[in-house]
Amino acid sequence: MTDTTSTTASPTAALSAAGVSIWLDDLSRERITTGGLQKLIAERNVVGVTTNPTIFAAALAKGEAYDAQVKELAAAGVSVEDAIFEITTDDVADASDIFHEVFEASNGVDGRVSIEVEPGLAHDAKATIETAKKLAAKVDKPNVLIKIPATVEGLEAITETIAAGISVNVTLIFSLERYRQVIDAYLTGLEKAKAAGIDLAGIQSVASFFVSRVDTEVDKRLTAIGTDEALALKSKAGIANARLAYELYEQEFATDRAKALVAAGANEQRPLWASTGVKDPSLPDTLYVTELVAPNTVNTMPEKTLEATFDHGEITGDTVTANYADAKGVLDALAGLGVDYDDVTATLEREGVDKFNVSWGELVETVTNALEAATGSEAAK
């Protein structure tokens, strides 16, 4: 693969020109300290970063980039939870500094770095709000986004966090109805912020709509049905669902309520395509990028998907807004076969929270072992 600075000819540059902000779904201290993150900004049109417990667990489990800080934290006798808080917020703050120029150049739209509230709080609105405020204060950068899951309890937390003037990345959205509720929670938060005299222009939000996981769950059900009609619908649900989410975004931000807030300085909450790495190896590796090109969106990609897009992604302009009828047809056909959309999305939300809790457990275990090893090495001296 040619490793050259991106030009208008590169697929990632074309994607950016089509209105899609490219964010990297990964972060590690090694990326920060070696200049790797800066290189992706310069050469791959990357303008933001998302993180989650899985990403931090993987980063901490390899290499030596965290050793010095772990030794300091172990010597100070901090708890595992406090160590995780210090380590992850330091990475996010440093990445935010790297993206500050992008943040300024985009008038605060991009250059964003996301950090997630502990997933164990997904069903506790009060604790989520408190943690969101604590994370925002600790990172203390204007371009940080606090990730809050779109559970029922998360909706209240989204409203109150936005109302406090804190920018939010709403994560784990699977259903169109929940997405509608997320938009309402955002607008309600903006109304509260406006009433409190907070400058709406400084508040940004993205709504992370998950894509490939929808196909994984639906395709499993289609395979079980096994008919030619069912098998012909495989790998179509995720894109159809996301396209209809974009239609909903267009509709909800065209309402008088939303337009009044935008007129008062507020920003629209952009749709973000998450879970965009293909899970089925028979699919094109850029499928969830090239088929979801639309203005004012974000696509957060694993590095493998980013590199595939840069190498051979075919960007042909907007691939969303002309396909609403087809997308509705896909969901109707699935319903006709007995694939229960509400059950699919409820299952995915539940599994999504569970997976992040498992990853959080792995992160706790990794940091616990690192602290114990550091304490032991000091004691042995």
PDB file of N, CA and C in Angstrom, residues 121-216:
ATOM      1  N   LEU A 121     -22.800   1.578  34.694  1.00  0.00           N
ATOM      2  CA  LEU A 121     -23.763   2.619  35.093  1.00  0.00           C
ATOM      3  C   LEU A 121     -24.845   2.825  34.043  1.00  0.00           C
ATOM      4  N   ALA A 122     -24.897   1.962  33.033  1.00  0.00           N
ATOM      5  CA  ALA A 122     -25.796   2.163  31.887  1.00  0.00           C
ATOM      6  C   ALA A 122     -27.265   2.265  32.282  1.00  0.00           C
ATOM      7  N   HIS A 123     -27.624   1.684  33.415  1.00  0.00           N
ATOM      8  CA  HIS A 123     -29.028   1.723  33.847  1.00  0.00           C
ATOM      9  C   HIS A 123     -29.214   2.575  35.105  1.00  0.00           C
ATOM     10  N   ASP A 124     -28.253   3.474  35.337  1.00  0.00           N
ATOM     11  CA  ASP A 124     -28.316   4.356  36.510  1.00  0.00           C
ATOM     12  C   ASP A 124     -28.100   5.792  36.028  1.00  0.00           C
ATOM     13  N   ALA A 125     -29.204   6.503  35.814  1.00  0.00           N
ATOM     14  CA  ALA A 125     -29.126   7.853  35.237  1.00  0.00           C
ATOM     15  C   ALA A 125     -28.333   8.798  36.132  1.00  0.00           C
ATOM     16  N   LYS A 126     -28.608   8.777  37.429  1.00  0.00           N
ATOM     17  CA  LYS A 126     -27.965   9.718  38.358  1.00  0.00           C
ATOM     18  C   LYS A 126     -26.445   9.526  38.378  1.00  0.00           C
ATOM     19  N   ALA A 127     -26.014   8.274  38.478  1.00  0.00           N
ATOM     20  CA  ALA A 127     -24.574   7.998  38.521  1.00  0.00           C
ATOM     21  C   ALA A 127     -23.916   8.326  37.182  1.00  0.00           C
ATOM     22  N   THR A 128     -24.626   8.099  36.084  1.00  0.00           N
ATOM     23  CA  THR A 128     -24.087   8.433  34.762  1.00  0.00           C
ATOM     24  C   THR A 128     -23.865   9.933  34.638  1.00  0.00           C
ATOM     25  N   ILE A 129     -24.831  10.720  35.087  1.00  0.00           N
ATOM     26  CA  ILE A 129     -24.711  12.185  35.032  1.00  0.00           C
ATOM     27  C   ILE A 129     -23.507  12.648  35.859  1.00  0.00           C
ATOM     28  N   GLU A 130     -23.386  12.114  37.069  1.00  0.00           N
ATOM     29  CA  GLU A 130     -22.268  12.499  37.955  1.00  0.00           C
ATOM     30  C   GLU A 130     -20.924  12.135  37.334  1.00  0.00           C
ATOM     31  N   THR A 131     -20.843  10.926  36.750  1.00  0.00           N
ATOM     32  CA  THR A 131     -19.586  10.478  36.144  1.00  0.00           C
ATOM     33  C   THR A 131     -19.262  11.275  34.895  1.00  0.00           C
ATOM     34  N   ALA A 132     -20.272  11.596  34.105  1.00  0.00           N
ATOM     35  CA  ALA A 132     -20.057  12.404  32.896  1.00  0.00           C
ATOM     36  C   ALA A 132     -19.444  13.754  33.262  1.00  0.00           C
ATOM     37  N   LYS A 133     -19.987  14.368  34.300  1.00  0.00           N
ATOM     38  CA  LYS A 133     -19.459  15.670  34.748  1.00  0.00           C
ATOM     39  C   LYS A 133     -18.030  15.529  35.275  1.00  0.00           C
ATOM     40  N   LYS A 134     -17.779  14.435  35.980  1.00  0.00           N
ATOM     41  CA  LYS A 134     -16.440  14.193  36.542  1.00  0.00           C
ATOM     42  C   LYS A 134     -15.411  13.975  35.422  1.00  0.00           C
ATOM     43  N   LEU A 135     -15.788  13.199  34.411  1.00  0.00           N
ATOM     44  CA  LEU A 135     -14.886  12.945  33.284  1.00  0.00           C
ATOM     45  C   LEU A 135     -14.594  14.233  32.513  1.00  0.00           C
ATOM     46  N   ALA A 136     -15.646  15.015  32.261  1.00  0.00           N
ATOM     47  CA  ALA A 136     -15.466  16.267  31.515  1.00  0.00           C
ATOM     48  C   ALA A 136     -14.555  17.228  32.268  1.00  0.00           C
ATOM     49  N   ALA A 137     -14.729  17.289  33.577  1.00  0.00           N
ATOM     50  CA  ALA A 137     -13.903  18.189  34.395  1.00  0.00           C
ATOM     51  C   ALA A 137     -12.455  17.728  34.442  1.00  0.00           C
ATOM     52  N   LYS A 138     -12.241  16.416  34.502  1.00  0.00           N
ATOM     53  CA  LYS A 138     -10.881  15.884  34.597  1.00  0.00           C
ATOM     54  C   LYS A 138     -10.126  16.064  33.279  1.00  0.00           C
ATOM     55  N   VAL A 139     -10.759  15.709  32.165  1.00  0.00           N
ATOM     56  CA  VAL A 139     -10.100  15.890  30.863  1.00  0.00           C
ATOM     57  C   VAL A 139      -9.893  17.379  30.599  1.00  0.00           C
ATOM     58  N   ASP A 140     -10.917  18.154  30.889  1.00  0.00           N
ATOM     59  CA  ASP A 140     -10.845  19.628  30.831  1.00  0.00           C
ATOM     60  C   ASP A 140     -10.350  20.147  29.481  1.00  0.00           C
ATOM     61  N   LYS A 141     -10.926  19.616  28.417  1.00  0.00           N
ATOM     62  CA  LYS A 141     -10.610  20.067  27.058  1.00  0.00           C
ATOM     63  C   LYS A 141     -11.920  20.393  26.352  1.00  0.00           C
ATOM     64  N   PRO A 142     -11.948  21.454  25.549  1.00  0.00           N
ATOM     65  CA  PRO A 142     -13.203  21.838  24.890  1.00  0.00           C
ATOM     66  C   PRO A 142     -13.662  20.839  23.840  1.00  0.00           C
ATOM     67  N   ASN A 143     -12.749  19.967  23.390  1.00  0.00           N
ATOM     68  CA  ASN A 143     -13.100  19.040  22.307  1.00  0.00           C
ATOM     69  C   ASN A 143     -13.372  17.611  22.773  1.00  0.00           C
ATOM     70  N   VAL A 144     -13.562  17.422  24.089  1.00  0.00           N
ATOM     71  CA  VAL A 144     -13.910  16.091  24.577  1.00  0.00           C
ATOM     72  C   VAL A 144     -15.409  15.846  24.398  1.00  0.00           C
ATOM     73  N   LEU A 145     -15.754  14.590  24.103  1.00  0.00           N
ATOM     74  CA  LEU A 145     -17.140  14.142  24.079  1.00  0.00           C
ATOM     75  C   LEU A 145     -17.287  13.042  25.118  1.00  0.00           C
ATOM     76  N   ILE A 146     -18.330  13.116  25.928  1.00  0.00           N
ATOM     77  CA  ILE A 146     -18.588  12.070  26.916  1.00  0.00           C
ATOM     78  C   ILE A 146     -19.584  11.080  26.325  1.00  0.00           C
ATOM     79  N   LYS A 147     -19.189   9.807  26.301  1.00  0.00           N
ATOM     80  CA  LYS A 147     -20.053   8.778  25.707  1.00  0.00           C
ATOM     81  C   LYS A 147     -21.043   8.251  26.741  1.00  0.00           C
ATOM     82  N   ILE A 148     -22.317   8.313  26.384  1.00  0.00           N
ATOM     83  CA  ILE A 148     -23.396   7.823  27.237  1.00  0.00           C
ATOM     84  C   ILE A 148     -24.243   6.859  26.412  1.00  0.00           C
ATOM     85  N   PRO A 149     -24.504   5.636  26.915  1.00  0.00           N
ATOM     86  CA  PRO A 149     -25.287   4.679  26.137  1.00  0.00           C
ATOM     87  C   PRO A 149     -26.762   5.050  26.071  1.00  0.00           C
ATOM     88  N   ALA A 150     -27.394   4.703  24.948  1.00  0.00           N
ATOM     89  CA  ALA A 150     -28.785   5.082  24.706  1.00  0.00           C
ATOM     90  C   ALA A 150     -29.765   4.071  25.304  1.00  0.00           C
ATOM     91  N   THR A 151     -29.532   3.721  26.570  1.00  0.00           N
ATOM     92  CA  THR A 151     -30.517   2.931  27.298  1.00  0.00           C
ATOM     93  C   THR A 151     -31.666   3.858  27.696  1.00  0.00           C
ATOM     94  N   VAL A 152     -32.745   3.293  28.205  1.00  0.00           N
ATOM     95  CA  VAL A 152     -33.859   4.127  28.678  1.00  0.00           C
ATOM     96  C   VAL A 152     -33.367   5.098  29.739  1.00  0.00           C
ATOM     97  N   GLU A 153     -32.561   4.580  30.682  1.00  0.00           N
ATOM     98  CA  GLU A 153     -32.024   5.440  31.739  1.00  0.00           C
ATOM     99  C   GLU A 153     -31.018   6.436  31.183  1.00  0.00           C
ATOM    100  N   GLY A 154     -30.329   6.038  30.108  1.00  0.00           N
ATOM    101  CA  GLY A 154     -29.359   6.924  29.490  1.00  0.00           C
ATOM    102  C   GLY A 154     -29.981   8.175  28.895  1.00  0.00           C
ATOM    103  N   LEU A 155     -31.251   8.089  28.510  1.00  0.00           N
ATOM    104  CA  LEU A 155     -31.920   9.240  27.905  1.00  0.00           C
ATOM    105  C   LEU A 155     -31.955  10.428  28.866  1.00  0.00           C
ATOM    106  N   GLU A 156     -32.299  10.166  30.126  1.00  0.00           N
ATOM    107  CA  GLU A 156     -32.311  11.227  31.136  1.00  0.00           C
ATOM    108  C   GLU A 156     -30.908  11.795  31.336  1.00  0.00           C
ATOM    109  N   ALA A 157     -29.929  10.896  31.341  1.00  0.00           N
ATOM    110  CA  ALA A 157     -28.534  11.330  31.533  1.00  0.00           C
ATOM    111  C   ALA A 157     -28.060  12.197  30.368  1.00  0.00           C
ATOM    112  N   ILE A 158     -28.480  11.843  29.155  1.00  0.00           N
ATOM    113  CA  ILE A 158     -28.120  12.644  27.984  1.00  0.00           C
ATOM    114  C   ILE A 158     -28.669  14.063  28.135  1.00  0.00           C
ATOM    115  N   THR A 159     -29.940  14.155  28.481  1.00  0.00           N
ATOM    116  CA  THR A 159     -30.576  15.467  28.647  1.00  0.00           C
ATOM    117  C   THR A 159     -29.845  16.302  29.679  1.00  0.00           C
ATOM    118  N   GLU A 160     -29.586  15.736  30.841  1.00  0.00           N
ATOM    119  CA  GLU A 160     -28.996  16.516  31.936  1.00  0.00           C
ATOM    120  C   GLU A 160     -27.532  16.866  31.678  1.00  0.00           C
ATOM    121  N   THR A 161     -26.813  15.997  30.976  1.00  0.00           N
ATOM    122  CA  THR A 161     -25.413  16.292  30.648  1.00  0.00           C
ATOM    123  C   THR A 161     -25.334  17.411  29.615  1.00  0.00           C
ATOM    124  N   ILE A 162     -26.177  17.347  28.603  1.00  0.00           N
ATOM    125  CA  ILE A 162     -26.253  18.431  27.615  1.00  0.00           C
ATOM    126  C   ILE A 162     -26.688  19.725  28.306  1.00  0.00           C
ATOM    127  N   ALA A 163     -27.655  19.616  29.207  1.00  0.00           N
ATOM    128  CA  ALA A 163     -28.165  20.794  29.923  1.00  0.00           C
ATOM    129  C   ALA A 163     -27.068  21.479  30.732  1.00  0.00           C
ATOM    130  N   ALA A 164     -26.061  20.707  31.135  1.00  0.00           N
ATOM    131  CA  ALA A 164     -24.927  21.264  31.884  1.00  0.00           C
ATOM    132  C   ALA A 164     -23.869  21.863  30.967  1.00  0.00           C
ATOM    133  N   GLY A 165     -24.124  21.819  29.646  1.00  0.00           N
ATOM    134  CA  GLY A 165     -23.178  22.402  28.697  1.00  0.00           C
ATOM    135  C   GLY A 165     -22.064  21.465  28.283  1.00  0.00           C
ATOM    136  N   ILE A 166     -22.225  20.168  28.563  1.00  0.00           N
ATOM    137  CA  ILE A 166     -21.196  19.174  28.242  1.00  0.00           C
ATOM    138  C   ILE A 166     -21.561  18.463  26.939  1.00  0.00           C
ATOM    139  N   SER A 167     -20.615  18.346  26.028  1.00  0.00           N
ATOM    140  CA  SER A 167     -20.860  17.690  24.739  1.00  0.00           C
ATOM    141  C   SER A 167     -20.903  16.173  24.912  1.00  0.00           C
ATOM    142  N   VAL A 168     -21.804  15.522  24.161  1.00  0.00           N
ATOM    143  CA  VAL A 168     -22.086  14.103  24.382  1.00  0.00           C
ATOM    144  C   VAL A 168     -22.048  13.309  23.082  1.00  0.00           C
ATOM    145  N   ASN A 169     -21.418  12.141  23.163  1.00  0.00           N
ATOM    146  CA  ASN A 169     -21.503  11.123  22.120  1.00  0.00           C
ATOM    147  C   ASN A 169     -22.461  10.053  22.649  1.00  0.00           C
ATOM    148  N   VAL A 170     -23.647   9.984  22.056  1.00  0.00           N
ATOM    149  CA  VAL A 170     -24.617   8.974  22.473  1.00  0.00           C
ATOM    150  C   VAL A 170     -24.277   7.667  21.768  1.00  0.00           C
ATOM    151  N   THR A 171     -24.044   6.606  22.535  1.00  0.00           N
ATOM    152  CA  THR A 171     -23.574   5.354  21.948  1.00  0.00           C
ATOM    153  C   THR A 171     -24.621   4.251  22.085  1.00  0.00           C
ATOM    154  N   LEU A 172     -24.359   3.150  21.381  1.00  0.00           N
ATOM    155  CA  LEU A 172     -25.223   1.958  21.423  1.00  0.00           C
ATOM    156  C   LEU A 172     -26.665   2.237  20.995  1.00  0.00           C
ATOM    157  N   ILE A 173     -26.830   2.903  19.851  1.00  0.00           N
ATOM    158  CA  ILE A 173     -28.170   3.085  19.293  1.00  0.00           C
ATOM    159  C   ILE A 173     -28.380   2.030  18.203  1.00  0.00           C
ATOM    160  N   PHE A 174     -29.483   1.306  18.310  1.00  0.00           N
ATOM    161  CA  PHE A 174     -29.794   0.267  17.328  1.00  0.00           C
ATOM    162  C   PHE A 174     -31.138   0.480  16.641  1.00  0.00           C
ATOM    163  N   SER A 175     -32.138   0.994  17.367  1.00  0.00           N
ATOM    164  CA  SER A 175     -33.479   1.081  16.790  1.00  0.00           C
ATOM    165  C   SER A 175     -33.832   2.512  16.410  1.00  0.00           C
ATOM    166  N   LEU A 176     -34.695   2.628  15.427  1.00  0.00           N
ATOM    167  CA  LEU A 176     -35.140   3.943  14.978  1.00  0.00           C
ATOM    168  C   LEU A 176     -35.955   4.647  16.051  1.00  0.00           C
ATOM    169  N   GLU A 177     -36.762   3.907  16.784  1.00  0.00           N
ATOM    170  CA  GLU A 177     -37.570   4.521  17.844  1.00  0.00           C
ATOM    171  C   GLU A 177     -36.672   5.055  18.964  1.00  0.00           C
ATOM    172  N   ARG A 178     -35.657   4.290  19.331  1.00  0.00           N
ATOM    173  CA  ARG A 178     -34.738   4.778  20.364  1.00  0.00           C
ATOM    174  C   ARG A 178     -33.977   6.000  19.858  1.00  0.00           C
ATOM    175  N   TYR A 179     -33.620   6.000  18.587  1.00  0.00           N
ATOM    176  CA  TYR A 179     -32.924   7.150  18.016  1.00  0.00           C
ATOM    177  C   TYR A 179     -33.807   8.395  18.086  1.00  0.00           C
ATOM    178  N   ARG A 180     -35.105   8.230  17.826  1.00  0.00           N
ATOM    179  CA  ARG A 180     -36.029   9.351  17.937  1.00  0.00           C
ATOM    180  C   ARG A 180     -36.018   9.900  19.375  1.00  0.00           C
ATOM    181  N   GLN A 181     -35.969   9.002  20.337  1.00  0.00           N
ATOM    182  CA  GLN A 181     -35.931   9.403  21.745  1.00  0.00           C
ATOM    183  C   GLN A 181     -34.605  10.096  22.094  1.00  0.00           C
ATOM    184  N   VAL A 182     -33.535   9.649  21.470  1.00  0.00           N
ATOM    185  CA  VAL A 182     -32.222  10.265  21.690  1.00  0.00           C
ATOM    186  C   VAL A 182     -32.221  11.713  21.184  1.00  0.00           C
ATOM    187  N   ILE A 183     -32.783  11.925  20.004  1.00  0.00           N
ATOM    188  CA  ILE A 183     -32.865  13.282  19.463  1.00  0.00           C
ATOM    189  C   ILE A 183     -33.695  14.169  20.385  1.00  0.00           C
ATOM    190  N   ASP A 184     -34.805  13.636  20.877  1.00  0.00           N
ATOM    191  CA  ASP A 184     -35.651  14.384  21.812  1.00  0.00           C
ATOM    192  C   ASP A 184     -34.882  14.721  23.090  1.00  0.00           C
ATOM    193  N   ALA A 185     -34.101  13.755  23.589  1.00  0.00           N
ATOM    194  CA  ALA A 185     -33.314  13.990  24.805  1.00  0.00           C
ATOM    195  C   ALA A 185     -32.289  15.099  24.577  1.00  0.00           C
ATOM    196  N   TYR A 186     -31.686  15.103  23.394  1.00  0.00           N
ATOM    197  CA  TYR A 186     -30.709  16.142  23.044  1.00  0.00           C
ATOM    198  C   TYR A 186     -31.381  17.511  22.982  1.00  0.00           C
ATOM    199  N   LEU A 187     -32.507  17.593  22.281  1.00  0.00           N
ATOM    200  CA  LEU A 187     -33.197  18.875  22.141  1.00  0.00           C
ATOM    201  C   LEU A 187     -33.689  19.383  23.502  1.00  0.00           C
ATOM    202  N   THR A 188     -34.168  18.468  24.344  1.00  0.00           N
ATOM    203  CA  THR A 188     -34.609  18.857  25.685  1.00  0.00           C
ATOM    204  C   THR A 188     -33.435  19.406  26.494  1.00  0.00           C
ATOM    205  N   GLY A 189     -32.271  18.761  26.361  1.00  0.00           N
ATOM    206  CA  GLY A 189     -31.073  19.248  27.042  1.00  0.00           C
ATOM    207  C   GLY A 189     -30.676  20.636  26.570  1.00  0.00           C
ATOM    208  N   LEU A 190     -30.772  20.863  25.263  1.00  0.00           N
ATOM    209  CA  LEU A 190     -30.464  22.186  24.716  1.00  0.00           C
ATOM    210  C   LEU A 190     -31.431  23.251  25.250  1.00  0.00           C
ATOM    211  N   GLU A 191     -32.704  22.891  25.328  1.00  0.00           N
ATOM    212  CA  GLU A 191     -33.696  23.843  25.857  1.00  0.00           C
ATOM    213  C   GLU A 191     -33.390  24.200  27.303  1.00  0.00           C
ATOM    214  N   LYS A 192     -32.976  23.214  28.074  1.00  0.00           N
ATOM    215  CA  LYS A 192     -32.611  23.473  29.479  1.00  0.00           C
ATOM    216  C   LYS A 192     -31.346  24.342  29.559  1.00  0.00           C
ATOM    217  N   ALA A 193     -30.378  24.036  28.702  1.00  0.00           N
ATOM    218  CA  ALA A 193     -29.133  24.814  28.685  1.00  0.00           C
ATOM    219  C   ALA A 193     -29.421  26.269  28.309  1.00  0.00           C
ATOM    220  N   LYS A 194     -30.286  26.454  27.322  1.00  0.00           N
ATOM    221  CA  LYS A 194     -30.660  27.805  26.880  1.00  0.00           C
ATOM    222  C   LYS A 194     -31.329  28.571  28.019  1.00  0.00           C
ATOM    223  N   ALA A 195     -32.224  27.904  28.730  1.00  0.00           N
ATOM    224  CA  ALA A 195     -32.913  28.542  29.857  1.00  0.00           C
ATOM    225  C   ALA A 195     -31.946  28.926  30.973  1.00  0.00           C
ATOM    226  N   ALA A 196     -30.832  28.169  31.063  1.00  0.00           N
ATOM    227  CA  ALA A 196     -29.832  28.440  32.100  1.00  0.00           C
ATOM    228  C   ALA A 196     -28.793  29.462  31.637  1.00  0.00           C
ATOM    229  N   GLY A 197     -28.951  29.955  30.411  1.00  0.00           N
ATOM    230  CA  GLY A 197     -28.034  30.971  29.916  1.00  0.00           C
ATOM    231  C   GLY A 197     -26.722  30.435  29.377  1.00  0.00           C
ATOM    232  N   ILE A 198     -26.666  29.131  29.107  1.00  0.00           N
ATOM    233  CA  ILE A 198     -25.447  28.521  28.579  1.00  0.00           C
ATOM    234  C   ILE A 198     -25.384  28.740  27.060  1.00  0.00           C
ATOM    235  N   ASP A 199     -24.199  29.054  26.553  1.00  0.00           N
ATOM    236  CA  ASP A 199     -24.002  29.269  25.119  1.00  0.00           C
ATOM    237  C   ASP A 199     -24.181  27.949  24.378  1.00  0.00           C
ATOM    238  N   LEU A 200     -25.216  27.851  23.568  1.00  0.00           N
ATOM    239  CA  LEU A 200     -25.519  26.602  22.867  1.00  0.00           C
ATOM    240  C   LEU A 200     -24.472  26.262  21.811  1.00  0.00           C
ATOM    241  N   ALA A 201     -23.810  27.253  21.292  1.00  0.00           N
ATOM    242  CA  ALA A 201     -22.833  27.029  20.222  1.00  0.00           C
ATOM    243  C   ALA A 201     -21.686  26.124  20.673  1.00  0.00           C
ATOM    244  N   GLY A 202     -21.406  26.118  21.977  1.00  0.00           N
ATOM    245  CA  GLY A 202     -20.300  25.317  22.493  1.00  0.00           C
ATOM    246  C   GLY A 202     -20.652  23.868  22.763  1.00  0.00           C
ATOM    247  N   ILE A 203     -21.907  23.508  22.559  1.00  0.00           N
ATOM    248  CA  ILE A 203     -22.350  22.136  22.825  1.00  0.00           C
ATOM    249  C   ILE A 203     -22.460  21.369  21.509  1.00  0.00           C
ATOM    250  N   GLN A 204     -21.753  20.258  21.425  1.00  0.00           N
ATOM    251  CA  GLN A 204     -21.833  19.388  20.252  1.00  0.00           C
ATOM    252  C   GLN A 204     -22.314  18.001  20.688  1.00  0.00           C
ATOM    253  N   SER A 205     -22.932  17.287  19.772  1.00  0.00           N
ATOM    254  CA  SER A 205     -23.337  15.913  20.067  1.00  0.00           C
ATOM    255  C   SER A 205     -23.371  15.102  18.787  1.00  0.00           C
ATOM    256  N   VAL A 206     -23.040  13.821  18.928  1.00  0.00           N
ATOM    257  CA  VAL A 206     -23.225  12.868  17.840  1.00  0.00           C
ATOM    258  C   VAL A 206     -24.060  11.717  18.378  1.00  0.00           C
ATOM    259  N   ALA A 207     -24.815  11.076  17.485  1.00  0.00           N
ATOM    260  CA  ALA A 207     -25.642   9.929  17.859  1.00  0.00           C
ATOM    261  C   ALA A 207     -25.098   8.701  17.138  1.00  0.00           C
ATOM    262  N   SER A 208     -24.492   7.797  17.895  1.00  0.00           N
ATOM    263  CA  SER A 208     -23.782   6.662  17.308  1.00  0.00           C
ATOM    264  C   SER A 208     -24.729   5.506  17.021  1.00  0.00           C
ATOM    265  N   PHE A 209     -25.021   5.332  15.747  1.00  0.00           N
ATOM    266  CA  PHE A 209     -25.931   4.295  15.274  1.00  0.00           C
ATOM    267  C   PHE A 209     -25.087   3.107  14.825  1.00  0.00           C
ATOM    268  N   PHE A 210     -25.285   1.954  15.458  1.00  0.00           N
ATOM    269  CA  PHE A 210     -24.443   0.795  15.179  1.00  0.00           C
ATOM    270  C   PHE A 210     -24.947   0.055  13.933  1.00  0.00           C
ATOM    271  N   VAL A 211     -23.994  -0.408  13.122  1.00  0.00           N
ATOM    272  CA  VAL A 211     -24.355  -0.933  11.801  1.00  0.00           C
ATOM    273  C   VAL A 211     -24.101  -2.441  11.678  1.00  0.00           C
ATOM    274  N   SER A 212     -22.840  -2.868  11.742  1.00  0.00           N
ATOM    275  CA  SER A 212     -22.535  -4.274  11.424  1.00  0.00           C
ATOM    276  C   SER A 212     -23.180  -5.245  12.409  1.00  0.00           C
ATOM    277  N   ARG A 213     -23.350  -4.818  13.652  1.00  0.00           N
ATOM    278  CA  ARG A 213     -23.950  -5.731  14.634  1.00  0.00           C
ATOM    279  C   ARG A 213     -25.397  -6.064  14.275  1.00  0.00           C
ATOM    280  N   VAL A 214     -26.080  -5.132  13.614  1.00  0.00           N
ATOM    281  CA  VAL A 214     -27.451  -5.395  13.166  1.00  0.00           C
ATOM    282  C   VAL A 214     -27.442  -6.528  12.140  1.00  0.00           C
ATOM    283  N   ASP A 215     -26.504  -6.471  11.201  1.00  0.00           N
ATOM    284  CA  ASP A 215     -26.402  -7.543  10.215  1.00  0.00           C
ATOM    285  C   ASP A 215     -26.064  -8.877  10.879  1.00  0.00           C
ATOM    286  N   THR A 216     -25.167  -8.870  11.833  1.00  0.00           N
ATOM    287  CA  THR A 216     -24.772 -10.118  12.497  1.00  0.00           C
ATOM    288  C   THR A 216     -25.977 -10.810  13.115  1.00  0.00           C
TER     289      THR A 216
END
